[in-house]
Amino acid sequence: MDTLAGRHALVTGGGSGIGAAVARMLSEAGAAVTLVGRRGKRLEDAAKTMPKAAAVVADVTREEDCAAMIQAAHEAHGPVDILVANAGAVESAPIVATDPALWRRMIDVNLTGAFLTAKAALADLVREPVDEGRRVIFIASTAGLKGYAYVAAYCAAKHGVVGLARALGTELAGTGITVNAVCPGYTETPMLADSVADVARKTGRSAQDVRARLAHDNAHRRLVRPEEVAATVRFLCSPAAASINAQAICVAGGQA
Ligand code: NAP
């Protein structure tokens, strides 16, 4: 049975939703984990539930925060072996109502944040001796592979994340580090609950109706569970996944 004992995983957005499920699963597999986000209390509460976990407050849109985040993680558990760049946010608007500020917020947190996080972590990840167990995993989205109406900025950012994963995986080949993007479909998290409430408010439909419509997009006719995304990340961290590199992997019930 493979184990992540002795590994150090850093998960951005680790205090909620998919990030919290990933952190929990990697911790259960034996990894020391560092949870990152802007809300410290939530991160600390989550960290307390895991045997070897640290909470680090950082805003991934700020380059100096990303450098400080890696330094704090390193001080807590030593060099990072596994990076899960998961932090993200979604705002919706028709394209004509998408002002440049909304556009920049989506690109900043979802794409530039992923880039700054990975760039800062590479200082730790690329080190001698070469080790085939190191990983960079971006949580992108099916919105990184296909278009959805009313979320052009988010889709553009997530397409960028998939491109970033493919380019970085190619660039780092031979270093022992694999780089992949995991692309969830609609997943049962606080982000989804906020989106459902937003669409219900804007359209006058009931929240139940909106959720049913989103679930219908999944061929299984249900929303994805955060643990299903986490299990894919866990598999990518295993030795069996050492040849999976520069790929975008959907966890979406056939949605994309
Ligand atoms: P969530 O519960 O809202 O998680 C988002 C996390 O990102 C939060 O923990 C948040 O923590 C953190 N975050 C946001 N902005 C940040 C910033 N500037 N710096 C640091 N951390 C930041 O939603 P989720 O659904 O689990 O989302 C996780 C990832 O999955 C996102 O990248 C999202 O785009 C992607 N995804 C979600 C779905 C879905 O249907 N839920 C589908 C496809 C892809 P703080 O607020 O404390 O900073």
mmCIF file with all atom_site columns, N, CA, C and O in Angstrom, residues 127-145:
data_model
loop_
_atom_site.group_PDB
_atom_site.id
_atom_site.type_symbol
_atom_site.label_atom_id
_atom_site.label_alt_id
_atom_site.label_comp_id
_atom_site.label_asym_id
_atom_site.label_entity_id
_atom_site.label_seq_id
_atom_site.pdbx_PDB_ins_code
_atom_site.Cartn_x
_atom_site.Cartn_y
_atom_site.Cartn_z
_atom_site.occupancy
_atom_site.B_iso_or_equiv
_atom_site.pdbx_formal_charge
_atom_site.auth_seq_id
_atom_site.auth_comp_id
_atom_site.auth_asym_id
_atom_site.auth_atom_id
_atom_site.pdbx_PDB_model_num
ATOM 1  N N  . ARG A 1 127 ? 14.538  20.278 -6.444  1.00 0.00 ? 127 ARG A N  1
ATOM 2  C CA . ARG A 1 127 ? 15.720  20.162 -5.583  1.00 0.00 ? 127 ARG A CA 1
ATOM 3  C C  . ARG A 1 127 ? 16.357  18.795 -5.784  1.00 0.00 ? 127 ARG A C  1
ATOM 4  O O  . ARG A 1 127 ? 15.713  17.858 -6.253  1.00 0.00 ? 127 ARG A O  1
ATOM 5  N N  . GLU A 1 128 ? 17.604  18.707 -5.443  1.00 0.00 ? 128 GLU A N  1
ATOM 6  C CA . GLU A 1 128 ? 18.328  17.433 -5.535  1.00 0.00 ? 128 GLU A CA 1
ATOM 7  C C  . GLU A 1 128 ? 18.158  16.670 -4.218  1.00 0.00 ? 128 GLU A C  1
ATOM 8  O O  . GLU A 1 128 ? 18.068  17.307 -3.163  1.00 0.00 ? 128 GLU A O  1
ATOM 9  N N  . PRO A 1 129 ? 18.158  15.334 -4.188  1.00 0.00 ? 129 PRO A N  1
ATOM 10 C CA . PRO A 1 129 ? 18.175  14.491 -5.381  1.00 0.00 ? 129 PRO A CA 1
ATOM 11 C C  . PRO A 1 129 ? 16.799  14.454 -6.042  1.00 0.00 ? 129 PRO A C  1
ATOM 12 O O  . PRO A 1 129 ? 15.779  14.685 -5.383  1.00 0.00 ? 129 PRO A O  1
ATOM 13 N N  . VAL A 1 130 ? 16.786  14.185 -7.342  1.00 0.00 ? 130 VAL A N  1
ATOM 14 C CA . VAL A 1 130 ? 15.524  14.059 -8.067  1.00 0.00 ? 130 VAL A CA 1
ATOM 15 C C  . VAL A 1 130 ? 14.701  12.942 -7.428  1.00 0.00 ? 130 VAL A C  1
ATOM 16 O O  . VAL A 1 130 ? 15.234  11.913 -7.028  1.00 0.00 ? 130 VAL A O  1
ATOM 17 N N  . ASP A 1 131 ? 13.406  13.199 -7.289  1.00 0.00 ? 131 ASP A N  1
ATOM 18 C CA . ASP A 1 131 ? 12.514  12.269 -6.590  1.00 0.00 ? 131 ASP A CA 1
ATOM 19 C C  . ASP A 1 131 ? 11.228  12.203 -7.401  1.00 0.00 ? 131 ASP A C  1
ATOM 20 O O  . ASP A 1 131 ? 10.608  13.240 -7.653  1.00 0.00 ? 131 ASP A O  1
ATOM 21 N N  . GLU A 1 132 ? 10.828  11.015 -7.810  1.00 0.00 ? 132 GLU A N  1
ATOM 22 C CA . GLU A 1 132 ? 9.651   10.867 -8.686  1.00 0.00 ? 132 GLU A CA 1
ATOM 23 C C  . GLU A 1 132 ? 8.332   11.036 -7.954  1.00 0.00 ? 132 GLU A C  1
ATOM 24 O O  . GLU A 1 132 ? 7.274   10.833 -8.537  1.00 0.00 ? 132 GLU A O  1
ATOM 25 N N  . GLY A 1 133 ? 8.379   11.406 -6.678  1.00 0.00 ? 133 GLY A N  1
ATOM 26 C CA . GLY A 1 133 ? 7.118   11.540 -5.923  1.00 0.00 ? 133 GLY A CA 1
ATOM 27 C C  . GLY A 1 133 ? 6.612   12.963 -5.823  1.00 0.00 ? 133 GLY A C  1
ATOM 28 O O  . GLY A 1 133 ? 5.586   13.202 -5.191  1.00 0.00 ? 133 GLY A O  1
ATOM 29 N N  . ARG A 1 134 ? 7.270   13.917 -6.469  1.00 0.00 ? 134 ARG A N  1
ATOM 30 C CA . ARG A 1 134 ? 6.828   15.321 -6.308  1.00 0.00 ? 134 ARG A CA 1
ATOM 31 C C  . ARG A 1 134 ? 5.749   15.670 -7.326  1.00 0.00 ? 134 ARG A C  1
ATOM 32 O O  . ARG A 1 134 ? 5.778   15.200 -8.454  1.00 0.00 ? 134 ARG A O  1
ATOM 33 N N  . ARG A 1 135 ? 4.828   16.515 -6.886  1.00 0.00 ? 135 ARG A N  1
ATOM 34 C CA . ARG A 1 135 ? 3.639   16.780 -7.698  1.00 0.00 ? 135 ARG A CA 1
ATOM 35 C C  . ARG A 1 135 ? 3.229   18.253 -7.648  1.00 0.00 ? 135 ARG A C  1
ATOM 36 O O  . ARG A 1 135 ? 3.275   18.869 -6.580  1.00 0.00 ? 135 ARG A O  1
ATOM 37 N N  . VAL A 1 136 ? 2.761   18.753 -8.794  1.00 0.00 ? 136 VAL A N  1
ATOM 38 C CA . VAL A 1 136 ? 1.994   20.003 -8.827  1.00 0.00 ? 136 VAL A CA 1
ATOM 39 C C  . VAL A 1 136 ? 0.632   19.647 -9.417  1.00 0.00 ? 136 VAL A C  1
ATOM 40 O O  . VAL A 1 136 ? 0.565   19.073 -10.517 1.00 0.00 ? 136 VAL A O  1
ATOM 41 N N  . ILE A 1 137 ? -0.418  19.953 -8.685  1.00 0.00 ? 137 ILE A N  1
ATOM 42 C CA . ILE A 1 137 ? -1.779  19.653 -9.163  1.00 0.00 ? 137 ILE A CA 1
ATOM 43 C C  . ILE A 1 137 ? -2.602  20.941 -9.066  1.00 0.00 ? 137 ILE A C  1
ATOM 44 O O  . ILE A 1 137 ? -2.739  21.531 -7.987  1.00 0.00 ? 137 ILE A O  1
ATOM 45 N N  . PHE A 1 138 ? -3.086  21.376 -10.213 1.00 0.00 ? 138 PHE A N  1
ATOM 46 C CA . PHE A 1 138 ? -3.951  22.552 -10.252 1.00 0.00 ? 138 PHE A CA 1
ATOM 47 C C  . PHE A 1 138 ? -5.396  22.082 -10.240 1.00 0.00 ? 138 PHE A C  1
ATOM 48 O O  . PHE A 1 138 ? -5.766  21.180 -10.996 1.00 0.00 ? 138 PHE A O  1
ATOM 49 N N  . ILE A 1 139 ? -6.231  22.673 -9.400  1.00 0.00 ? 139 ILE A N  1
ATOM 50 C CA . ILE A 1 139 ? -7.663  22.409 -9.500  1.00 0.00 ? 139 ILE A CA 1
ATOM 51 C C  . ILE A 1 139 ? -8.213  23.450 -10.474 1.00 0.00 ? 139 ILE A C  1
ATOM 52 O O  . ILE A 1 139 ? -8.355  24.634 -10.132 1.00 0.00 ? 139 ILE A O  1
ATOM 53 N N  . ALA A 1 140 ? -8.442  22.991 -11.705 1.00 0.00 ? 140 ALA A N  1
ATOM 54 C CA . ALA A 1 140 ? -8.991  23.882 -12.741 1.00 0.00 ? 140 ALA A CA 1
ATOM 55 C C  . ALA A 1 140 ? -10.506 23.731 -12.703 1.00 0.00 ? 140 ALA A C  1
ATOM 56 O O  . ALA A 1 140 ? -11.140 23.986 -11.673 1.00 0.00 ? 140 ALA A O  1
ATOM 57 N N  . SER A 1 141 ? -11.104 23.256 -13.807 1.00 0.00 ? 141 SER A N  1
ATOM 58 C CA . SER A 1 141 ? -12.568 23.111 -13.875 1.00 0.00 ? 141 SER A CA 1
ATOM 59 C C  . SER A 1 141 ? -12.910 22.570 -15.255 1.00 0.00 ? 141 SER A C  1
ATOM 60 O O  . SER A 1 141 ? -12.114 22.716 -16.194 1.00 0.00 ? 141 SER A O  1
ATOM 61 N N  . THR A 1 142 ? -14.106 22.006 -15.394 1.00 0.00 ? 142 THR A N  1
ATOM 62 C CA . THR A 1 142 ? -14.575 21.724 -16.760 1.00 0.00 ? 142 THR A CA 1
ATOM 63 C C  . THR A 1 142 ? -14.676 23.047 -17.534 1.00 0.00 ? 142 THR A C  1
ATOM 64 O O  . THR A 1 142 ? -14.598 23.042 -18.762 1.00 0.00 ? 142 THR A O  1
ATOM 65 N N  . ALA A 1 143 ? -14.779 24.163 -16.815 1.00 0.00 ? 143 ALA A N  1
ATOM 66 C CA . ALA A 1 143 ? -14.775 25.480 -17.464 1.00 0.00 ? 143 ALA A CA 1
ATOM 67 C C  . ALA A 1 143 ? -13.402 25.824 -18.034 1.00 0.00 ? 143 ALA A C  1
ATOM 68 O O  . ALA A 1 143 ? -13.243 26.853 -18.689 1.00 0.00 ? 143 ALA A O  1
ATOM 69 N N  . GLY A 1 144 ? -12.419 24.967 -17.779 1.00 0.00 ? 144 GLY A N  1
ATOM 70 C CA . GLY A 1 144 ? -11.103 25.116 -18.407 1.00 0.00 ? 144 GLY A CA 1
ATOM 71 C C  . GLY A 1 144 ? -11.012 24.362 -19.723 1.00 0.00 ? 144 GLY A C  1
ATOM 72 O O  . GLY A 1 144 ? -9.994  24.444 -20.424 1.00 0.00 ? 144 GLY A O  1
ATOM 73 N N  . LEU A 1 145 ? -12.084 23.632 -20.056 1.00 0.00 ? 145 LEU A N  1
ATOM 74 C CA . LEU A 1 145 ? -12.062 22.783 -21.263 1.00 0.00 ? 145 LEU A CA 1
ATOM 75 C C  . LEU A 1 145 ? -13.231 23.061 -22.202 1.00 0.00 ? 145 LEU A C  1
ATOM 76 O O  . LEU A 1 145 ? -13.214 22.658 -23.349 1.00 0.00 ? 145 LEU A O  1
#
